[in-house]
Amino acid sequence: MKDTSEDAIRGEATSLVPATEEHLPLLAGWFADPAFVRDWGGRPLTREEVAAKYIGRRRPAVVSLLVLDGAEPVGYAQYAATGPHEGGIDVVLLPHAQGQGRGPDAARALVRHLCTVVGWNRVTVDPEAADHRAVRAWSKAGFCPVGPRGSRLLKEYRPAPGGPPGGAPEQHA
């Protein structure tokens, strides 16, 4: 894999780098695996679908990233603006990389980048409400529930009022 460290978004245990055409074989393999897509649409994808959606071809509307643990790719993340200072993110990890804090670490790093570099003041996620593992992971990353959205749970992250962008999340009742 090409060294893209100058473009990396760094967490404590993970980093995120732009997904490129070079990553198509890797991502096509991941998104063809039913275990990987179980909580990401639930349907394996063709190489063509992955090429169209997950290797950066939708920039600037959607930014596609690989999640790395050291130099090892362990997941995929993306973000898209939904307004001038807000948007949504998604993160999915390989099954062997789950349950070790990598997802929340990658999410915190991405949120910090979005709040401090991109200028967002609200970041949302919408995991399936029945996916308790994902709901818990987003909570660990600082997201607070807003309410149901069909079968999904809308959660948001907002920097604390008066605090630094990307700081502690605002607490919700």
mmCIF file with all atom_site columns, C-alpha atoms in Angstrom:
data_model
loop_
_atom_site.group_PDB
_atom_site.id
_atom_site.type_symbol
_atom_site.label_atom_id
_atom_site.label_alt_id
_atom_site.label_comp_id
_atom_site.label_asym_id
_atom_site.label_entity_id
_atom_site.label_seq_id
_atom_site.pdbx_PDB_ins_code
_atom_site.Cartn_x
_atom_site.Cartn_y
_atom_site.Cartn_z
_atom_site.occupancy
_atom_site.B_iso_or_equiv
_atom_site.pdbx_formal_charge
_atom_site.auth_seq_id
_atom_site.auth_comp_id
_atom_site.auth_asym_id
_atom_site.auth_atom_id
_atom_site.pdbx_PDB_model_num
ATOM 1   C CA . MET A 1 1   ? 0.000   0.000   0.000  1.00 0.00 ? 1   MET A CA 1
ATOM 2   C CA . LYS A 1 2   ? 1.293   3.452   -0.927 1.00 0.00 ? 2   LYS A CA 1
ATOM 3   C CA . ASP A 1 3   ? 2.466   5.582   1.987  1.00 0.00 ? 3   ASP A CA 1
ATOM 4   C CA . THR A 1 4   ? -0.131  8.315   2.447  1.00 0.00 ? 4   THR A CA 1
ATOM 5   C CA . SER A 1 5   ? 1.034   9.364   5.910  1.00 0.00 ? 5   SER A CA 1
ATOM 6   C CA . GLU A 1 6   ? 1.021   13.067  4.974  1.00 0.00 ? 6   GLU A CA 1
ATOM 7   C CA . ASP A 1 7   ? -2.762  12.818  4.446  1.00 0.00 ? 7   ASP A CA 1
ATOM 8   C CA . ALA A 1 8   ? -3.410  10.745  7.585  1.00 0.00 ? 8   ALA A CA 1
ATOM 9   C CA . ILE A 1 9   ? -5.966  11.642  10.228 1.00 0.00 ? 9   ILE A CA 1
ATOM 10  C CA . ARG A 1 10  ? -4.422  10.262  13.413 1.00 0.00 ? 10  ARG A CA 1
ATOM 11  C CA . GLY A 1 11  ? -6.112  8.752   16.443 1.00 0.00 ? 11  GLY A CA 1
ATOM 12  C CA . GLU A 1 12  ? -4.426  7.214   19.468 1.00 0.00 ? 12  GLU A CA 1
ATOM 13  C CA . ALA A 1 13  ? -4.481  3.669   18.044 1.00 0.00 ? 13  ALA A CA 1
ATOM 14  C CA . THR A 1 14  ? -5.624  4.151   14.453 1.00 0.00 ? 14  THR A CA 1
ATOM 15  C CA . SER A 1 15  ? -5.187  6.458   11.516 1.00 0.00 ? 15  SER A CA 1
ATOM 16  C CA . LEU A 1 16  ? -7.365  7.188   8.515  1.00 0.00 ? 16  LEU A CA 1
ATOM 17  C CA . VAL A 1 17  ? -6.009  7.741   5.001  1.00 0.00 ? 17  VAL A CA 1
ATOM 18  C CA . PRO A 1 18  ? -7.800  8.558   1.736  1.00 0.00 ? 18  PRO A CA 1
ATOM 19  C CA . ALA A 1 19  ? -9.098  5.517   -0.140 1.00 0.00 ? 19  ALA A CA 1
ATOM 20  C CA . THR A 1 20  ? -7.904  5.533   -3.744 1.00 0.00 ? 20  THR A CA 1
ATOM 21  C CA . GLU A 1 21  ? -8.145  3.489   -6.935 1.00 0.00 ? 21  GLU A CA 1
ATOM 22  C CA . GLU A 1 22  ? -5.127  1.553   -5.648 1.00 0.00 ? 22  GLU A CA 1
ATOM 23  C CA . HIS A 1 23  ? -7.312  0.207   -2.810 1.00 0.00 ? 23  HIS A CA 1
ATOM 24  C CA . LEU A 1 24  ? -10.045 -1.197  -5.075 1.00 0.00 ? 24  LEU A CA 1
ATOM 25  C CA . PRO A 1 25  ? -8.904  -4.863  -4.828 1.00 0.00 ? 25  PRO A CA 1
ATOM 26  C CA . LEU A 1 26  ? -8.753  -4.652  -1.032 1.00 0.00 ? 26  LEU A CA 1
ATOM 27  C CA . LEU A 1 27  ? -12.112 -2.916  -0.634 1.00 0.00 ? 27  LEU A CA 1
ATOM 28  C CA . ALA A 1 28  ? -13.813 -5.097  -3.262 1.00 0.00 ? 28  ALA A CA 1
ATOM 29  C CA . GLY A 1 29  ? -12.765 -8.150  -1.240 1.00 0.00 ? 29  GLY A CA 1
ATOM 30  C CA . TRP A 1 30  ? -14.044 -6.657  1.993  1.00 0.00 ? 30  TRP A CA 1
ATOM 31  C CA . PHE A 1 31  ? -17.397 -5.537  0.592  1.00 0.00 ? 31  PHE A CA 1
ATOM 32  C CA . ALA A 1 32  ? -17.929 -8.941  -1.062 1.00 0.00 ? 32  ALA A CA 1
ATOM 33  C CA . ASP A 1 33  ? -17.642 -10.640 2.361  1.00 0.00 ? 33  ASP A CA 1
ATOM 34  C CA . PRO A 1 34  ? -21.045 -11.178 4.063  1.00 0.00 ? 34  PRO A CA 1
ATOM 35  C CA . ALA A 1 35  ? -19.428 -10.852 7.515  1.00 0.00 ? 35  ALA A CA 1
ATOM 36  C CA . PHE A 1 36  ? -18.041 -7.403  6.631  1.00 0.00 ? 36  PHE A CA 1
ATOM 37  C CA . VAL A 1 37  ? -21.316 -6.046  5.193  1.00 0.00 ? 37  VAL A CA 1
ATOM 38  C CA . ARG A 1 38  ? -23.560 -7.661  7.828  1.00 0.00 ? 38  ARG A CA 1
ATOM 39  C CA . ASP A 1 39  ? -24.200 -4.280  9.463  1.00 0.00 ? 39  ASP A CA 1
ATOM 40  C CA . TRP A 1 40  ? -23.425 -2.193  6.375  1.00 0.00 ? 40  TRP A CA 1
ATOM 41  C CA . GLY A 1 41  ? -26.409 -2.770  4.134  1.00 0.00 ? 41  GLY A CA 1
ATOM 42  C CA . GLY A 1 42  ? -26.314 -6.541  4.649  1.00 0.00 ? 42  GLY A CA 1
ATOM 43  C CA . ARG A 1 43  ? -25.650 -7.363  0.986  1.00 0.00 ? 43  ARG A CA 1
ATOM 44  C CA . PRO A 1 44  ? -22.274 -8.197  -0.558 1.00 0.00 ? 44  PRO A CA 1
ATOM 45  C CA . LEU A 1 45  ? -21.318 -5.736  -3.287 1.00 0.00 ? 45  LEU A CA 1
ATOM 46  C CA . THR A 1 46  ? -19.824 -6.246  -6.731 1.00 0.00 ? 46  THR A CA 1
ATOM 47  C CA . ARG A 1 47  ? -16.433 -4.823  -7.659 1.00 0.00 ? 47  ARG A CA 1
ATOM 48  C CA . GLU A 1 48  ? -18.224 -2.256  -9.846 1.00 0.00 ? 48  GLU A CA 1
ATOM 49  C CA . GLU A 1 49  ? -20.429 -1.093  -6.955 1.00 0.00 ? 49  GLU A CA 1
ATOM 50  C CA . VAL A 1 50  ? -17.395 -0.755  -4.694 1.00 0.00 ? 50  VAL A CA 1
ATOM 51  C CA . ALA A 1 51  ? -15.510 1.157   -7.398 1.00 0.00 ? 51  ALA A CA 1
ATOM 52  C CA . ALA A 1 52  ? -18.387 3.601   -7.792 1.00 0.00 ? 52  ALA A CA 1
ATOM 53  C CA . LYS A 1 53  ? -18.923 4.209   -4.070 1.00 0.00 ? 53  LYS A CA 1
ATOM 54  C CA . TYR A 1 54  ? -15.885 3.515   -1.892 1.00 0.00 ? 54  TYR A CA 1
ATOM 55  C CA . ILE A 1 55  ? -12.582 4.510   -3.499 1.00 0.00 ? 55  ILE A CA 1
ATOM 56  C CA . GLY A 1 56  ? -12.934 8.254   -3.647 1.00 0.00 ? 56  GLY A CA 1
ATOM 57  C CA . ARG A 1 57  ? -14.858 8.654   -6.907 1.00 0.00 ? 57  ARG A CA 1
ATOM 58  C CA . ARG A 1 58  ? -17.669 10.527  -5.123 1.00 0.00 ? 58  ARG A CA 1
ATOM 59  C CA . ARG A 1 59  ? -15.353 13.295  -3.874 1.00 0.00 ? 59  ARG A CA 1
ATOM 60  C CA . PRO A 1 60  ? -15.989 15.977  -2.841 1.00 0.00 ? 60  PRO A CA 1
ATOM 61  C CA . ALA A 1 61  ? -19.563 14.982  -1.852 1.00 0.00 ? 61  ALA A CA 1
ATOM 62  C CA . VAL A 1 62  ? -18.371 11.872  0.020  1.00 0.00 ? 62  VAL A CA 1
ATOM 63  C CA . VAL A 1 63  ? -14.837 11.398  1.344  1.00 0.00 ? 63  VAL A CA 1
ATOM 64  C CA . SER A 1 64  ? -13.721 7.748   1.518  1.00 0.00 ? 64  SER A CA 1
ATOM 65  C CA . LEU A 1 65  ? -11.030 6.632   3.976  1.00 0.00 ? 65  LEU A CA 1
ATOM 66  C CA . LEU A 1 66  ? -9.234  3.457   5.027  1.00 0.00 ? 66  LEU A CA 1
ATOM 67  C CA . VAL A 1 67  ? -8.904  2.825   8.761  1.00 0.00 ? 67  VAL A CA 1
ATOM 68  C CA . LEU A 1 68  ? -5.393  1.634   9.615  1.00 0.00 ? 68  LEU A CA 1
ATOM 69  C CA . ASP A 1 69  ? -4.008  -0.067  12.696 1.00 0.00 ? 69  ASP A CA 1
ATOM 70  C CA . GLY A 1 70  ? -0.342  0.743   12.214 1.00 0.00 ? 70  GLY A CA 1
ATOM 71  C CA . ALA A 1 71  ? 0.173   -0.079  8.528  1.00 0.00 ? 71  ALA A CA 1
ATOM 72  C CA . GLU A 1 72  ? -2.587  -2.714  8.464  1.00 0.00 ? 72  GLU A CA 1
ATOM 73  C CA . PRO A 1 73  ? -5.909  -1.735  6.856  1.00 0.00 ? 73  PRO A CA 1
ATOM 74  C CA . VAL A 1 74  ? -8.682  -2.807  9.275  1.00 0.00 ? 74  VAL A CA 1
ATOM 75  C CA . GLY A 1 75  ? -11.720 -0.868  8.091  1.00 0.00 ? 75  GLY A CA 1
ATOM 76  C CA . TYR A 1 76  ? -13.440 1.746   6.014  1.00 0.00 ? 76  TYR A CA 1
ATOM 77  C CA . ALA A 1 77  ? -14.809 5.179   6.972  1.00 0.00 ? 77  ALA A CA 1
ATOM 78  C CA . GLN A 1 78  ? -16.545 7.947   5.089  1.00 0.00 ? 78  GLN A CA 1
ATOM 79  C CA . TYR A 1 79  ? -18.004 11.374  5.683  1.00 0.00 ? 79  TYR A CA 1
ATOM 80  C CA . ALA A 1 80  ? -20.381 13.650  3.830  1.00 0.00 ? 80  ALA A CA 1
ATOM 81  C CA . ALA A 1 81  ? -21.584 17.170  4.561  1.00 0.00 ? 81  ALA A CA 1
ATOM 82  C CA . THR A 1 82  ? -25.327 17.641  5.081  1.00 0.00 ? 82  THR A CA 1
ATOM 83  C CA . GLY A 1 83  ? -25.107 21.378  5.707  1.00 0.00 ? 83  GLY A CA 1
ATOM 84  C CA . PRO A 1 84  ? -22.523 24.157  5.870  1.00 0.00 ? 84  PRO A CA 1
ATOM 85  C CA . HIS A 1 85  ? -21.132 23.087  9.270  1.00 0.00 ? 85  HIS A CA 1
ATOM 86  C CA . GLU A 1 86  ? -22.391 19.547  9.749  1.00 0.00 ? 86  GLU A CA 1
ATOM 87  C CA . GLY A 1 87  ? -22.554 16.125  8.243  1.00 0.00 ? 87  GLY A CA 1
ATOM 88  C CA . GLY A 1 88  ? -22.580 12.405  8.824  1.00 0.00 ? 88  GLY A CA 1
ATOM 89  C CA . ILE A 1 89  ? -19.931 9.744   9.174  1.00 0.00 ? 89  ILE A CA 1
ATOM 90  C CA . ASP A 1 90  ? -19.829 5.961   8.870  1.00 0.00 ? 90  ASP A CA 1
ATOM 91  C CA . VAL A 1 91  ? -17.205 3.475   10.049 1.00 0.00 ? 91  VAL A CA 1
ATOM 92  C CA . VAL A 1 92  ? -17.090 -0.282  9.459  1.00 0.00 ? 92  VAL A CA 1
ATOM 93  C CA . LEU A 1 93  ? -14.303 -2.573  10.660 1.00 0.00 ? 93  LEU A CA 1
ATOM 94  C CA . LEU A 1 94  ? -13.218 -6.047  9.669  1.00 0.00 ? 94  LEU A CA 1
ATOM 95  C CA . PRO A 1 95  ? -14.702 -8.607  12.080 1.00 0.00 ? 95  PRO A CA 1
ATOM 96  C CA . HIS A 1 96  ? -11.283 -9.451  13.597 1.00 0.00 ? 96  HIS A CA 1
ATOM 97  C CA . ALA A 1 97  ? -10.672 -5.741  14.347 1.00 0.00 ? 97  ALA A CA 1
ATOM 98  C CA . GLN A 1 98  ? -13.936 -5.182  16.226 1.00 0.00 ? 98  GLN A CA 1
ATOM 99  C CA . GLY A 1 99  ? -14.318 -5.094  20.006 1.00 0.00 ? 99  GLY A CA 1
ATOM 100 C CA . GLN A 1 100 ? -10.844 -3.677  20.664 1.00 0.00 ? 100 GLN A CA 1
ATOM 101 C CA . GLY A 1 101 ? -11.582 0.042   20.734 1.00 0.00 ? 101 GLY A CA 1
ATOM 102 C CA . ARG A 1 102 ? -10.423 0.729   17.178 1.00 0.00 ? 102 ARG A CA 1
ATOM 103 C CA . GLY A 1 103 ? -13.850 1.889   15.963 1.00 0.00 ? 103 GLY A CA 1
ATOM 104 C CA . PRO A 1 104 ? -14.342 4.516   18.677 1.00 0.00 ? 104 PRO A CA 1
ATOM 105 C CA . ASP A 1 105 ? -10.709 5.630   18.270 1.00 0.00 ? 105 ASP A CA 1
ATOM 106 C CA . ALA A 1 106 ? -11.107 6.073   14.499 1.00 0.00 ? 106 ALA A CA 1
ATOM 107 C CA . ALA A 1 107 ? -14.442 7.873   15.017 1.00 0.00 ? 107 ALA A CA 1
ATOM 108 C CA . ARG A 1 108 ? -12.940 10.274  17.591 1.00 0.00 ? 108 ARG A CA 1
ATOM 109 C CA . ALA A 1 109 ? -10.025 11.038  15.247 1.00 0.00 ? 109 ALA A CA 1
ATOM 110 C CA . LEU A 1 110 ? -12.387 11.681  12.343 1.00 0.00 ? 110 LEU A CA 1
ATOM 111 C CA . VAL A 1 111 ? -14.691 13.872  14.455 1.00 0.00 ? 111 VAL A CA 1
ATOM 112 C CA . ARG A 1 112 ? -11.720 15.876  15.741 1.00 0.00 ? 112 ARG A CA 1
ATOM 113 C CA . HIS A 1 113 ? -10.598 16.424  12.122 1.00 0.00 ? 113 HIS A CA 1
ATOM 114 C CA . LEU A 1 114 ? -14.083 17.427  11.001 1.00 0.00 ? 114 LEU A CA 1
ATOM 115 C CA . CYS A 1 115 ? -14.537 19.880  13.882 1.00 0.00 ? 115 CYS A CA 1
ATOM 116 C CA . THR A 1 116 ? -11.053 21.430  13.874 1.00 0.00 ? 116 THR A CA 1
ATOM 117 C CA . VAL A 1 117 ? -9.989  21.288  10.219 1.00 0.00 ? 117 VAL A CA 1
ATOM 118 C CA . VAL A 1 118 ? -13.231 21.154  8.228  1.00 0.00 ? 118 VAL A CA 1
ATOM 119 C CA . GLY A 1 119 ? -15.201 23.399  10.605 1.00 0.00 ? 119 GLY A CA 1
ATOM 120 C CA . TRP A 1 120 ? -18.183 21.227  11.451 1.00 0.00 ? 120 TRP A CA 1
ATOM 121 C CA . ASN A 1 121 ? -20.078 21.840  14.706 1.00 0.00 ? 121 ASN A CA 1
ATOM 122 C CA . ARG A 1 122 ? -22.365 18.795  14.443 1.00 0.00 ? 122 ARG A CA 1
ATOM 123 C CA . VAL A 1 123 ? -21.540 15.251  13.339 1.00 0.00 ? 123 VAL A CA 1
ATOM 124 C CA . THR A 1 124 ? -24.202 12.548  13.069 1.00 0.00 ? 124 THR A CA 1
ATOM 125 C CA . VAL A 1 125 ? -24.339 8.767   12.791 1.00 0.00 ? 125 VAL A CA 1
ATOM 126 C CA . ASP A 1 126 ? -27.327 6.484   12.393 1.00 0.00 ? 126 ASP A CA 1
ATOM 127 C CA . PRO A 1 127 ? -26.566 2.879   13.348 1.00 0.00 ? 127 PRO A CA 1
ATOM 128 C CA . GLU A 1 128 ? -29.272 0.229   13.295 1.00 0.00 ? 128 GLU A CA 1
ATOM 129 C CA . ALA A 1 129 ? -30.928 0.481   16.711 1.00 0.00 ? 129 ALA A CA 1
ATOM 130 C CA . ALA A 1 130 ? -30.770 -3.319  17.059 1.00 0.00 ? 130 ALA A CA 1
ATOM 131 C CA . ASP A 1 131 ? -26.983 -3.312  16.491 1.00 0.00 ? 131 ASP A CA 1
ATOM 132 C CA . HIS A 1 132 ? -26.099 -2.882  20.164 1.00 0.00 ? 132 HIS A CA 1
ATOM 133 C CA . ARG A 1 133 ? -22.362 -3.252  19.503 1.00 0.00 ? 133 ARG A CA 1
ATOM 134 C CA . ALA A 1 134 ? -22.382 -0.303  17.077 1.00 0.00 ? 134 ALA A CA 1
ATOM 135 C CA . VAL A 1 135 ? -24.639 1.818   19.287 1.00 0.00 ? 135 VAL A CA 1
ATOM 136 C CA . ARG A 1 136 ? -22.241 1.215   22.210 1.00 0.00 ? 136 ARG A CA 1
ATOM 137 C CA . ALA A 1 137 ? -19.168 1.977   20.067 1.00 0.00 ? 137 ALA A CA 1
ATOM 138 C CA . TRP A 1 138 ? -20.629 5.307   18.915 1.00 0.00 ? 138 TRP A CA 1
ATOM 139 C CA . SER A 1 139 ? -21.392 6.183   22.551 1.00 0.00 ? 139 SER A CA 1
ATOM 140 C CA . LYS A 1 140 ? -17.758 5.443   23.457 1.00 0.00 ? 140 LYS A CA 1
ATOM 141 C CA . ALA A 1 141 ? -16.731 7.818   20.665 1.00 0.00 ? 141 ALA A CA 1
ATOM 142 C CA . GLY A 1 142 ? -18.759 10.632  22.277 1.00 0.00 ? 142 GLY A CA 1
ATOM 143 C CA . PHE A 1 143 ? -22.041 10.437  20.342 1.00 0.00 ? 143 PHE A CA 1
ATOM 144 C CA . CYS A 1 144 ? -25.323 11.079  22.175 1.00 0.00 ? 144 CYS A CA 1
ATOM 145 C CA . PRO A 1 145 ? -28.739 9.745   21.113 1.00 0.00 ? 145 PRO A CA 1
ATOM 146 C CA . VAL A 1 146 ? -31.123 12.180  19.434 1.00 0.00 ? 146 VAL A CA 1
ATOM 147 C CA . GLY A 1 147 ? -33.959 9.786   18.637 1.00 0.00 ? 147 GLY A CA 1
ATOM 148 C CA . PRO A 1 148 ? -35.184 7.025   16.382 1.00 0.00 ? 148 PRO A CA 1
ATOM 149 C CA . ARG A 1 149 ? -35.074 7.302   12.594 1.00 0.00 ? 149 ARG A CA 1
ATOM 150 C CA . GLY A 1 150 ? -37.060 4.287   11.416 1.00 0.00 ? 150 GLY A CA 1
ATOM 151 C CA . SER A 1 151 ? -35.036 1.216   12.381 1.00 0.00 ? 151 SER A CA 1
ATOM 152 C CA . ARG A 1 152 ? -31.994 3.395   13.027 1.00 0.00 ? 152 ARG A CA 1
ATOM 153 C CA . LEU A 1 153 ? -30.923 5.447   16.034 1.00 0.00 ? 153 LEU A CA 1
ATOM 154 C CA . LEU A 1 154 ? -29.809 8.978   15.203 1.00 0.00 ? 154 LEU A CA 1
ATOM 155 C CA . LYS A 1 155 ? -26.844 10.013  17.349 1.00 0.00 ? 155 LYS A CA 1
ATOM 156 C CA . GLU A 1 156 ? -24.886 13.225  17.254 1.00 0.00 ? 156 GLU A CA 1
ATOM 157 C CA . TYR A 1 157 ? -21.636 14.730  18.414 1.00 0.00 ? 157 TYR A CA 1
ATOM 158 C CA . ARG A 1 158 ? -21.385 18.439  19.186 1.00 0.00 ? 158 ARG A CA 1
ATOM 159 C CA . PRO A 1 159 ? -18.343 20.100  20.713 1.00 0.00 ? 159 PRO A CA 1
ATOM 160 C CA . ALA A 1 160 ? -19.030 21.432  24.205 1.00 0.00 ? 160 ALA A CA 1
ATOM 161 C CA . PRO A 1 161 ? -20.285 25.047  24.135 1.00 0.00 ? 161 PRO A CA 1
ATOM 162 C CA . GLY A 1 162 ? -17.399 27.443  24.532 1.00 0.00 ? 162 GLY A CA 1
ATOM 163 C CA . GLY A 1 163 ? -14.926 24.571  24.367 1.00 0.00 ? 163 GLY A CA 1
ATOM 164 C CA . PRO A 1 164 ? -12.390 23.887  21.691 1.00 0.00 ? 164 PRO A CA 1
ATOM 165 C CA . PRO A 1 165 ? -13.693 22.348  18.463 1.00 0.00 ? 165 PRO A CA 1
ATOM 166 C CA . GLY A 1 166 ? -13.393 18.597  18.689 1.00 0.00 ? 166 GLY A CA 1
ATOM 167 C CA . GLY A 1 167 ? -13.325 18.738  22.498 1.00 0.00 ? 167 GLY A CA 1
ATOM 168 C CA . ALA A 1 168 ? -15.665 16.937  24.867 1.00 0.00 ? 168 ALA A CA 1
ATOM 169 C CA . PRO A 1 169 ? -19.135 16.354  23.437 1.00 0.00 ? 169 PRO A CA 1
ATOM 170 C CA . GLU A 1 170 ? -22.106 18.368  24.566 1.00 0.00 ? 170 GLU A CA 1
ATOM 171 C CA . GLN A 1 171 ? -24.146 16.375  27.071 1.00 0.00 ? 171 GLN A CA 1
ATOM 172 C CA . HIS A 1 172 ? -27.736 15.562  26.172 1.00 0.00 ? 172 HIS A CA 1
ATOM 173 C CA . ALA A 1 173 ? -30.582 14.938  28.564 1.00 0.00 ? 173 ALA A CA 1
#
